[in-house]
Coordinates of C-alpha atoms and ligand atoms in Angstrom, one line a residue:
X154 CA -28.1 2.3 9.7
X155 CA -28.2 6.0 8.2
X156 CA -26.3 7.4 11.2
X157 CA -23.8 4.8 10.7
X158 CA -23.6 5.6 6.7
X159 CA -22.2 8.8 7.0
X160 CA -18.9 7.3 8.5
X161 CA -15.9 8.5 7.5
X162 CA -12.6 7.1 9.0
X163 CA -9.9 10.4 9.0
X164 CA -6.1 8.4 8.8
X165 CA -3.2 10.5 9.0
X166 CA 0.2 9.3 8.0
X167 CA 2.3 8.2 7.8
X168 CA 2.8 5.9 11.0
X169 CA 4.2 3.3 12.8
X170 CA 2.4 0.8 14.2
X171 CA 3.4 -0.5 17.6
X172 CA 2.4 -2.2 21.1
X173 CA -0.4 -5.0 21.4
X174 CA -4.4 -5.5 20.2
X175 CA -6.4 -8.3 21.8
X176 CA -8.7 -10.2 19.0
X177 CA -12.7 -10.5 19.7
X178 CA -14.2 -13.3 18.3
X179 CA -14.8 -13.9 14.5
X180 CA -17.5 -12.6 12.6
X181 CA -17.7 -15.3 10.2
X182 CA -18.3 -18.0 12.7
X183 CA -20.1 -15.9 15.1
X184 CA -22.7 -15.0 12.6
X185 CA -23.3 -18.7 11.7
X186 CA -23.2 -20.1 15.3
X187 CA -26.5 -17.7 15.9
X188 CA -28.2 -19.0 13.0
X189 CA -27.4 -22.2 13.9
X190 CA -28.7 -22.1 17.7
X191 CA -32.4 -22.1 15.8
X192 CA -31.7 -25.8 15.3
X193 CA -32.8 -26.2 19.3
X194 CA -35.7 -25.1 21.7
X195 CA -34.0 -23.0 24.5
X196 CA -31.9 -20.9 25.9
X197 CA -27.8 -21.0 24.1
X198 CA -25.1 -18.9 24.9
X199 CA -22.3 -17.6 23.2
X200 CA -19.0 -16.1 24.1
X201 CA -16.2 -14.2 22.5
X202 CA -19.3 -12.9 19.9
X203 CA -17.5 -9.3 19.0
X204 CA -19.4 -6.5 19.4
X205 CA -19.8 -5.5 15.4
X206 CA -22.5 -4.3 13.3
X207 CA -23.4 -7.6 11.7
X208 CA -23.9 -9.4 15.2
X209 CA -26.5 -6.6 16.3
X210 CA -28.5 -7.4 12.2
X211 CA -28.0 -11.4 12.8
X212 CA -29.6 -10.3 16.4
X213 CA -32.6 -8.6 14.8
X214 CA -33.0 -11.3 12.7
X215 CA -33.2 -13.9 14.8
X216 CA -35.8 -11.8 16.8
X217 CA -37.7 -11.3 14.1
X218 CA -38.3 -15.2 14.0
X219 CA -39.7 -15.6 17.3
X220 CA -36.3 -15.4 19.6
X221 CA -35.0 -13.1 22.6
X222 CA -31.4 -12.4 21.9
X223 CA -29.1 -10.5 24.9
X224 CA -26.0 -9.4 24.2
X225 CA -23.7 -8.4 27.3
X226 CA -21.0 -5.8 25.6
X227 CA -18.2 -5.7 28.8
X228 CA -18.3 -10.0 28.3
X229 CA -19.1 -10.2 24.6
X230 CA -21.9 -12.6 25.0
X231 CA -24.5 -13.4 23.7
X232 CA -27.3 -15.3 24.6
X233 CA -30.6 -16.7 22.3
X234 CA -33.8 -18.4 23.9
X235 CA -35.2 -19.8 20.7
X236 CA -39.3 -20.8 21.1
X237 CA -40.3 -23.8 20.5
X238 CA -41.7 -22.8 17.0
X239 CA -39.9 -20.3 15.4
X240 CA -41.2 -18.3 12.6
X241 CA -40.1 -19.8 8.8
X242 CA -39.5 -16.4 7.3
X243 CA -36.7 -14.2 7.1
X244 CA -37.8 -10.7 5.4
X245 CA -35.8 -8.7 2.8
X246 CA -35.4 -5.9 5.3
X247 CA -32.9 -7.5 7.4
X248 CA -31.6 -10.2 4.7
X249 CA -30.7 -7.5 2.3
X250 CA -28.0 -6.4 4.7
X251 CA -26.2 -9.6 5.7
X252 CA -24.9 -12.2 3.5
X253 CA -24.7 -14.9 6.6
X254 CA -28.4 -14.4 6.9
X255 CA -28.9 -17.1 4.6
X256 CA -27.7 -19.0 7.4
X257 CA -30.9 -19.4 8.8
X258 CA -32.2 -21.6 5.9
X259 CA -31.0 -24.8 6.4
X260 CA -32.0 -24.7 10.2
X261 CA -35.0 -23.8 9.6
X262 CA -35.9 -26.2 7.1
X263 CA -34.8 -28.9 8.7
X264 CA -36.9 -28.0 11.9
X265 CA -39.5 -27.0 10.7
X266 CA -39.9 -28.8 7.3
X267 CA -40.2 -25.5 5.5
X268 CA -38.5 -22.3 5.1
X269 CA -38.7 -18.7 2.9
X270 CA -35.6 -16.5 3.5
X271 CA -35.1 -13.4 1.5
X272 CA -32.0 -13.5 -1.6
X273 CA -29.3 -12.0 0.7
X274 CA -27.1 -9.0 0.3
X275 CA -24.1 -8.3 2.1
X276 CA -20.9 -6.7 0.6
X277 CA -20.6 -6.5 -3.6
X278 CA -17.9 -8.7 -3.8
X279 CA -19.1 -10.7 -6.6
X280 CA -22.0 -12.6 -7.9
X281 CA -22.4 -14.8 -4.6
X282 CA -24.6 -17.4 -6.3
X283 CA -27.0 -19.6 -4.0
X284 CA -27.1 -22.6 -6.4
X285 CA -24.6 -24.7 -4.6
X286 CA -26.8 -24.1 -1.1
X287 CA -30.3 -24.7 -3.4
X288 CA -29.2 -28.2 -5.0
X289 CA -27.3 -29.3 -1.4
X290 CA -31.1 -28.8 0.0
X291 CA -32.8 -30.5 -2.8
X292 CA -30.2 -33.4 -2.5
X293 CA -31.5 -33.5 0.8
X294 CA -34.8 -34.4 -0.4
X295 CA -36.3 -30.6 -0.2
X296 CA -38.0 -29.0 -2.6
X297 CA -36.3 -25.7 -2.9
X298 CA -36.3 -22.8 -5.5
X299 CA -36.2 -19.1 -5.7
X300 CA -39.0 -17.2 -6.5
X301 CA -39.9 -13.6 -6.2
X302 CA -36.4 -12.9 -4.6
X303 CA -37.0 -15.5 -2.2
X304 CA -35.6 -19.0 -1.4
X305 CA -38.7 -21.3 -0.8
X306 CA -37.5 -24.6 0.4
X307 CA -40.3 -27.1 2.1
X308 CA -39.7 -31.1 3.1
X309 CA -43.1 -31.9 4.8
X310 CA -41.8 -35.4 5.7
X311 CA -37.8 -34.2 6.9
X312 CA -35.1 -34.7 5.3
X313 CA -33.5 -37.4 4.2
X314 CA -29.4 -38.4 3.9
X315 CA -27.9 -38.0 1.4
X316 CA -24.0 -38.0 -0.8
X317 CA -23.5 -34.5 -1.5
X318 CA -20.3 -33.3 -3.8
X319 CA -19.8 -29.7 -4.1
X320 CA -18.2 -27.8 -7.4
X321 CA -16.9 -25.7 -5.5
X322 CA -15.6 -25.8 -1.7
X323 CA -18.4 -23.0 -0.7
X324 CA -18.2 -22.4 2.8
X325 CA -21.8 -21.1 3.1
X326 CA -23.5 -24.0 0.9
X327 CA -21.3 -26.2 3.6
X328 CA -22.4 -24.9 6.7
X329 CA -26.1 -24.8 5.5
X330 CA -26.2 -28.4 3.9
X331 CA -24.5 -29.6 7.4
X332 CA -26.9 -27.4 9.7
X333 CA -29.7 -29.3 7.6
X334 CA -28.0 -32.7 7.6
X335 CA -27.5 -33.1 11.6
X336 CA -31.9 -33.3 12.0
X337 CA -32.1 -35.3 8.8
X338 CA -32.8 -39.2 8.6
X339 CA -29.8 -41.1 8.4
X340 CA -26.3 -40.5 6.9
X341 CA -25.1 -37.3 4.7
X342 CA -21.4 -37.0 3.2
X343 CA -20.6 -33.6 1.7
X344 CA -17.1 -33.8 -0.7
X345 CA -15.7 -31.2 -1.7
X346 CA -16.5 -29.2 1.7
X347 CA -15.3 -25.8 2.9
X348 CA -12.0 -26.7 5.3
X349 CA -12.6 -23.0 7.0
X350 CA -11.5 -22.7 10.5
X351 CA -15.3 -21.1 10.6
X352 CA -16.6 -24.5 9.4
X353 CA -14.8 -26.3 12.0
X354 CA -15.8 -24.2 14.6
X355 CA -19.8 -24.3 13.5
X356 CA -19.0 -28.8 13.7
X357 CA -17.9 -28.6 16.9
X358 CA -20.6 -26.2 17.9
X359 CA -23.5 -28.5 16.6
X360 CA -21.2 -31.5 17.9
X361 CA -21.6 -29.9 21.4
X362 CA -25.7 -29.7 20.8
X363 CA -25.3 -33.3 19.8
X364 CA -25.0 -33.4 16.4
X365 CA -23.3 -36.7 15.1
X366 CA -20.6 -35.1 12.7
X367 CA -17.1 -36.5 11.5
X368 CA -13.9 -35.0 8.9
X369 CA -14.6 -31.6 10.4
X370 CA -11.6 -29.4 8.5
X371 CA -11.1 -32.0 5.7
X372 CA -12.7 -32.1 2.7
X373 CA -15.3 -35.2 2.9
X374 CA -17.6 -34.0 6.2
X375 CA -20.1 -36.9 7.1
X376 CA -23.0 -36.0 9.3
X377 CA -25.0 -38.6 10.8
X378 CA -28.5 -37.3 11.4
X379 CA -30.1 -37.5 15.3
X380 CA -33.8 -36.7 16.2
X381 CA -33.5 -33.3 18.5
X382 CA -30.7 -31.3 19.8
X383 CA -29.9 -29.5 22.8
X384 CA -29.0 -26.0 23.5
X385 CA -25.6 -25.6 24.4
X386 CA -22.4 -23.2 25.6
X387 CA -19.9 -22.5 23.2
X388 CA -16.6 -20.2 23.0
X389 CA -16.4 -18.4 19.4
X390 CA -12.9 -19.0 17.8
X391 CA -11.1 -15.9 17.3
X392 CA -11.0 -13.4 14.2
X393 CA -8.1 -14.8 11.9
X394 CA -9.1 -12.4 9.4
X395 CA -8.7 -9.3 11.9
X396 CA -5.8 -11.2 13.1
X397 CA -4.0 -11.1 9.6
X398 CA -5.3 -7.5 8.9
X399 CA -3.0 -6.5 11.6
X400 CA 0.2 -8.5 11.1
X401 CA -0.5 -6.6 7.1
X402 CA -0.2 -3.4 9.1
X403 CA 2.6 -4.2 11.1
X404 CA 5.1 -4.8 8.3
X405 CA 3.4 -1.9 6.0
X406 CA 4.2 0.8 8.7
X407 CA 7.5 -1.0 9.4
X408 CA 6.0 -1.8 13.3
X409 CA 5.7 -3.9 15.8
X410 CA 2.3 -5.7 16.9
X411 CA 2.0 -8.3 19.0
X412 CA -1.8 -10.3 18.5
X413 CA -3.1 -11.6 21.4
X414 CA -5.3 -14.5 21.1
X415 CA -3.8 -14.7 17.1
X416 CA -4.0 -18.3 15.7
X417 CA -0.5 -19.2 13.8
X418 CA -2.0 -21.8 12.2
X419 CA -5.2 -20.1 10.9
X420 CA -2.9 -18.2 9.1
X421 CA 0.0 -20.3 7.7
X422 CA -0.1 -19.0 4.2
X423 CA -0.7 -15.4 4.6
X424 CA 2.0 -15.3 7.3
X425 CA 4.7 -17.5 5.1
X426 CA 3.7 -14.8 2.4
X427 CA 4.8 -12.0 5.1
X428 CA 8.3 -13.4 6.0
X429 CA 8.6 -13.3 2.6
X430 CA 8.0 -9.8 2.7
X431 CA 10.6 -9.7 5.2
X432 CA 8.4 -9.7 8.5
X433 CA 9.8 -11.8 12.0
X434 CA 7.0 -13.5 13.4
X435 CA 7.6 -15.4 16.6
X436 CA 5.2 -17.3 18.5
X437 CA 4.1 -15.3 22.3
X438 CA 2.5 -17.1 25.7
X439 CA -0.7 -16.0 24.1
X440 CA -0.1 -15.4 20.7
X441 CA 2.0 -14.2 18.0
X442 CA 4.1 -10.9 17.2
X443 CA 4.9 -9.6 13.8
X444 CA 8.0 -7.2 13.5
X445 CA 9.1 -5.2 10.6
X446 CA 12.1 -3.2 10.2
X447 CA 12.6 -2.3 6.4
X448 CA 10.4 -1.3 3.5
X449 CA 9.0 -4.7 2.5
X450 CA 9.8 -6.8 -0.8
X451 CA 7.2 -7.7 -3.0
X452 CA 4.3 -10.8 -2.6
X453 CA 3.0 -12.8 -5.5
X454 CA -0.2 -13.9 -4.0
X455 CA -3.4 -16.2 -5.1
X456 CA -6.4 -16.4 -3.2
X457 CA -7.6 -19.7 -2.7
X458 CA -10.1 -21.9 -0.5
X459 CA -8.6 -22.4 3.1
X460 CA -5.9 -23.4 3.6
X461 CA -4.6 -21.5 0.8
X462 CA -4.8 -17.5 0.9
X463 CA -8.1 -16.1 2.0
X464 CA -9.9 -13.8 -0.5
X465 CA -10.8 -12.0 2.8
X466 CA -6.7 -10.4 3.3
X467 CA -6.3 -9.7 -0.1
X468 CA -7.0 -5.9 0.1
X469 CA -4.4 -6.1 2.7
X470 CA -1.7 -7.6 0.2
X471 CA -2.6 -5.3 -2.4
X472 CA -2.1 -2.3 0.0
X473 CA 1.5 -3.4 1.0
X474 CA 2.5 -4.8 -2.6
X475 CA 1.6 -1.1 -3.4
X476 CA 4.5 0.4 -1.4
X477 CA 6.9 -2.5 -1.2
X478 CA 10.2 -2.7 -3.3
X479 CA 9.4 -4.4 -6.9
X480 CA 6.7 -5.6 -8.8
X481 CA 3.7 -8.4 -7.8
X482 CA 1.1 -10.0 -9.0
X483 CA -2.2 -10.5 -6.9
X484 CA -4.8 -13.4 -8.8
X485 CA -8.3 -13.2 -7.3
X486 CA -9.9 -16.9 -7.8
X487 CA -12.8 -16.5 -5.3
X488 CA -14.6 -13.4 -5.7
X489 CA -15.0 -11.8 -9.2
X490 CA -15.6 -8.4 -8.1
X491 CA -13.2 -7.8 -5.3
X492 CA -10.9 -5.4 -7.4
X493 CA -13.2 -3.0 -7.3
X494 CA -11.3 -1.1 -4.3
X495 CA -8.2 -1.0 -6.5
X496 CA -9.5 2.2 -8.4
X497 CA -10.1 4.0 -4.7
X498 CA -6.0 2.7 -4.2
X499 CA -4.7 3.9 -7.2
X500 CA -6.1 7.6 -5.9
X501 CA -3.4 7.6 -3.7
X502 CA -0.9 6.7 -5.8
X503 CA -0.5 3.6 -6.5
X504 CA 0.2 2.1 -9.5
X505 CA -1.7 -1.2 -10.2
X506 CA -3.3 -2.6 -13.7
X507 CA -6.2 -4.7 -13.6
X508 CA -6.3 -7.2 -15.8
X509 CA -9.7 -10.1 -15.5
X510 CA -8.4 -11.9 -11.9
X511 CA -5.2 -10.3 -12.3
X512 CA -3.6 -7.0 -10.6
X513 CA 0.0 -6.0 -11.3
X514 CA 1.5 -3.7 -9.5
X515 CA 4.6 -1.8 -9.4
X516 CA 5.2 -0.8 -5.8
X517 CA 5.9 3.0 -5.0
X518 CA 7.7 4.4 -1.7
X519 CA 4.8 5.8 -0.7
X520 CA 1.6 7.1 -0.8
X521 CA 0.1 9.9 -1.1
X522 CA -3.6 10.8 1.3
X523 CA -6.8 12.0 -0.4
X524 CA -10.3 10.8 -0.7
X525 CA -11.6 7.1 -0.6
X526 CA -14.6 4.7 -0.4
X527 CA -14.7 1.5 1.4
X528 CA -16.5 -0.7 -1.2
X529 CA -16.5 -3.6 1.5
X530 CA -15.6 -4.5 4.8
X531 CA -11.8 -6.2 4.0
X532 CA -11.3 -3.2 1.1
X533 CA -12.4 -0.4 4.0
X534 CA -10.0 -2.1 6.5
X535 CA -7.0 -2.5 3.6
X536 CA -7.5 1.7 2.8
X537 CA -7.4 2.4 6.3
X538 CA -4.2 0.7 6.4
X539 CA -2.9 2.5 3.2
X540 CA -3.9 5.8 4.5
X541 CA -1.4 4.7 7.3
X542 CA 1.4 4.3 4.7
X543 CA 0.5 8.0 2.7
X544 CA 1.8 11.4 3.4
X545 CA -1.0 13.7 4.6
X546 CA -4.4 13.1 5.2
X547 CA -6.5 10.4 3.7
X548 CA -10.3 10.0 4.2
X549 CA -11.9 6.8 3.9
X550 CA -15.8 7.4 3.2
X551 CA -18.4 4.5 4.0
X552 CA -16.5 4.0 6.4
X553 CA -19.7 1.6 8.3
X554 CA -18.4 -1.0 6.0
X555 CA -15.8 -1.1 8.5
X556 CA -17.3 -1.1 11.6
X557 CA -19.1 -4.3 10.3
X558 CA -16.8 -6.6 10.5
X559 CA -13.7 -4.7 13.3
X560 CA -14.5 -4.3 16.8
X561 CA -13.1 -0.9 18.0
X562 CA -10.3 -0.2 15.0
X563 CA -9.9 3.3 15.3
X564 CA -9.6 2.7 19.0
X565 CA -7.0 -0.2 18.6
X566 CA -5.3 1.9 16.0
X567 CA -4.8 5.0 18.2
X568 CA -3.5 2.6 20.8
X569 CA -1.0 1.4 18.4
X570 CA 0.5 5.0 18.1
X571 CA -1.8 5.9 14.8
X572 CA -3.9 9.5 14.3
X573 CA -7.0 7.9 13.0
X574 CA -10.7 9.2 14.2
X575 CA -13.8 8.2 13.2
X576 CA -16.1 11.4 12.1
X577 CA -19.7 11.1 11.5
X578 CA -21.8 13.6 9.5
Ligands
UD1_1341 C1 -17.8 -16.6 3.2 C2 -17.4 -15.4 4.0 C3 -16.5 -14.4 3.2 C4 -15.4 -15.1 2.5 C5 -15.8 -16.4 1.8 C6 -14.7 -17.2 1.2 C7 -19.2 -15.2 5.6 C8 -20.4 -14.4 6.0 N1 -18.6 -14.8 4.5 O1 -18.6 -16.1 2.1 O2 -16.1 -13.4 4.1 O3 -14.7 -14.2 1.7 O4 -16.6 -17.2 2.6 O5 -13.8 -17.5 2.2 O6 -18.8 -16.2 6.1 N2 -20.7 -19.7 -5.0 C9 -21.6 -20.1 -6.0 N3 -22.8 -20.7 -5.7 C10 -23.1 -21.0 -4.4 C11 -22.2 -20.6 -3.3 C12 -21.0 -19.9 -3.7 O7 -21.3 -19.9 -7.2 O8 -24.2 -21.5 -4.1 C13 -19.5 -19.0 -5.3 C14 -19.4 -17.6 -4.9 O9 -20.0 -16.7 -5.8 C15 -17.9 -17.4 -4.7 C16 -17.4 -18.7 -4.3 O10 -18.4 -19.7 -4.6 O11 -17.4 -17.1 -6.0 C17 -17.1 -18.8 -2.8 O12 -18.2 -18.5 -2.1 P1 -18.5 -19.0 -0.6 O13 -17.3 -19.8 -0.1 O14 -19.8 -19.6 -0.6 O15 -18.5 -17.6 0.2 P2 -19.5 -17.1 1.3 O16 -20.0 -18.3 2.2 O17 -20.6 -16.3 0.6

């Protein structure tokens, strides 16, 4: 990782965005179908897995328990022969970097009837609790608890169904409670579940190892619990996340992008919120182009669980309320600390309060470039995208925070008609 640390990403603007990006596969889902594959003895492949930084630690990891994983780069697959007993621990050294490593818990418990995974780290987005995930598990029947920053969980006699209502719609605590629940004994409802395309996309992957799951993408999931599953083929969903991020830089830089494998209805919200703004989006044989002729108007926006607006794109509305005509207001209600990239905005020029989940901001005409840190992956993509929209030169430092979760964006930016490079130390 230390080459990769001193990233930088060097944007010069302003520009226009114009032509056509193809999207990889998402992250979010890719990440969670690997875990998941520990669930069966053998050999399963994945395609459409994007060739990001995250993949290559969720690869180590997985490696580290016992399994050989391949990844082909010119096909984006992946493939991951899991042993018939895998290891039970997952180390701090590779947890501490990936959120989604926590992931491999509920496999691995239900598998193997016990489990240690280190506290996970990830991006500082917030407090990221893991008592929703803990008490799903102990609903289960596990005993599980955390204890010299690990997550013990053991359930020497399996796991056992059980009706399971989160506070919150989590969407790790549901993918771990239903990765658990498809090897348990009998039948599990979760309420309250995480309606995530991701979610969806994790079902119908265990479906396809022959999992007995129902109300995939509504909020009451019930998971009826078999003996064994099979390894299995699957096709990753693609990136809605990286989708949106590039229908945001469309109408900031007044462009034209068309999104080739985009999802329109992944995305309902956030692109309602840019016609509003004053995009056209029309549908494509393969996916959907976003058009922008005039400076855009102001967004209120609130992040919400799917389908409201994700927490992952709202950098991206923040950036563009910044130079659109009037005044917004961005509420955060998912992750406390994601304003944190707003002081590395305002160095530009932009003129935003904070207030608790609250950021106001009066839009200005433009920006203006200087020096910035990517605090996260969505905040590094969101000041790449407002160094497009500044006069002069901006330089967005940690720029590996990037890289995790975008395959090839200075490339796809450059194709777009931007001067971005990537300049390591
Ligand atoms: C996932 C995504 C992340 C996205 C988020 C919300 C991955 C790797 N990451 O994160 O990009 O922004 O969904 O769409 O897929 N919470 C608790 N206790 C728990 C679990 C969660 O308090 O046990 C809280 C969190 O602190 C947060 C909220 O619930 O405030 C939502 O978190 P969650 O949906 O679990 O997000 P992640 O799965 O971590």
């Amino acid at each position: 990782m230390s080459a990769t640390q001193s990233l930088s990403y060097e944007v010069h603007g302003p520009a226009r965005l114009e032509g056509s990006v193809t999207l990889s596969g998402a992250k979010n889902s890719a990440l969670k179908l690997m875990a998941a594959a520990l669930l069966a003895t053998g050999k399963t492949t994945l395609h459409n897995v994007p060739g990001i930084a995250d993949v290559e630690i969720m690869s180590d990891l997985l490696r580290s328990l016992g399994c050989t994983v391949d990844y082909e780069n010119s096909t984006q697959t992946l493939s991951i022969d899991v042993p018939e007993n895998p290891a039970h621990r997952a180390e701090y050294n590779l947890v501490r970097k990936l959120r989604a490593s926590i992931n491999v818990l509920g496999p691995l418990l239900t598998r193997l009837g016990k489990a240690e995974v280190a506290l996970p780290g990830g991006d500082a987005i917030g407090s990221r609790g893991l008592d929703f995930h803990i008490q799903g598990l102990q609903d289960l029947g596990a005993q599980a608890h955390s204890e010299h920053g690990y997550v013990i969980a053991t359930a020497p006699d399996g796991l056992k169904g059980a009706n399971i209502s989160l506070n919150f719609p989590s969407v790790g605590a549901t993918e771990n409670i239903m990765t658990a629940a498809v090897l348990a004994r009998g039948v599990t409802t979760i309420d309250n579940a995480a309606r995530e395309p991701d979610v969806v996309d994790l079902g119908e992957f265990l479906k396809s190892m022959g999992a007995k799951i129902e109300g995939l993408g509504t909020s009451l999931i019930t998971i009826t619990g078999v003996s064994k599953l099979q390894p299995t083929t699957h096709t990753t969903l693609p990136d809605r996340i990286v989708a949106g991020t590039w229908a945001f830089a469309a109408v900031m830089t007044q462009g034209d992008i068309t999104i080739i494998g985009g999802r329109e209805d992944h995305l309902e919200l956030p692109l309602e919120k840019l016609v509003q703004a004053g995009a056209v989006i029309t549908t494509t044989s393969n996916g959907f182009r976003v058009k922008m002729d005039r400076r855009p108007h102001a967004i209120d926006i609130a992040t919400l669980p799917y389908p409201g607006f994700p927490t992952d794109l709202q950098p991206m509305a923040i950036c563009l309320n910044a130079i659109a005509e009037g005044q917004s207001m961005v509420t955060e209600n998912v992750f406390e600390g994601r304003f944190m990239f707003v002081n590395e905005l305002k160095r530009l020029g932009a003129n935003i309060t904070v207030d608790g989940h609250h950021a106001a901001i009066h839009g200005v005409p433009v920006l203006s470039g200087a020096p910035v840190a990517a605090t996260d992956i969505r905040a590094g993509a969101g000041l790449v995208l407002a160094g497009l929209v500044s006069e002069g030169i901006t330089i967005v430092e940690d720029g590996f925070h990037v890289d995790r979760g975008y395959t090839d964006f200075a490339e796809n930016l450059r194709t777009l008609g931007a001067k971005v490079s990537r300049i390591t130390d």
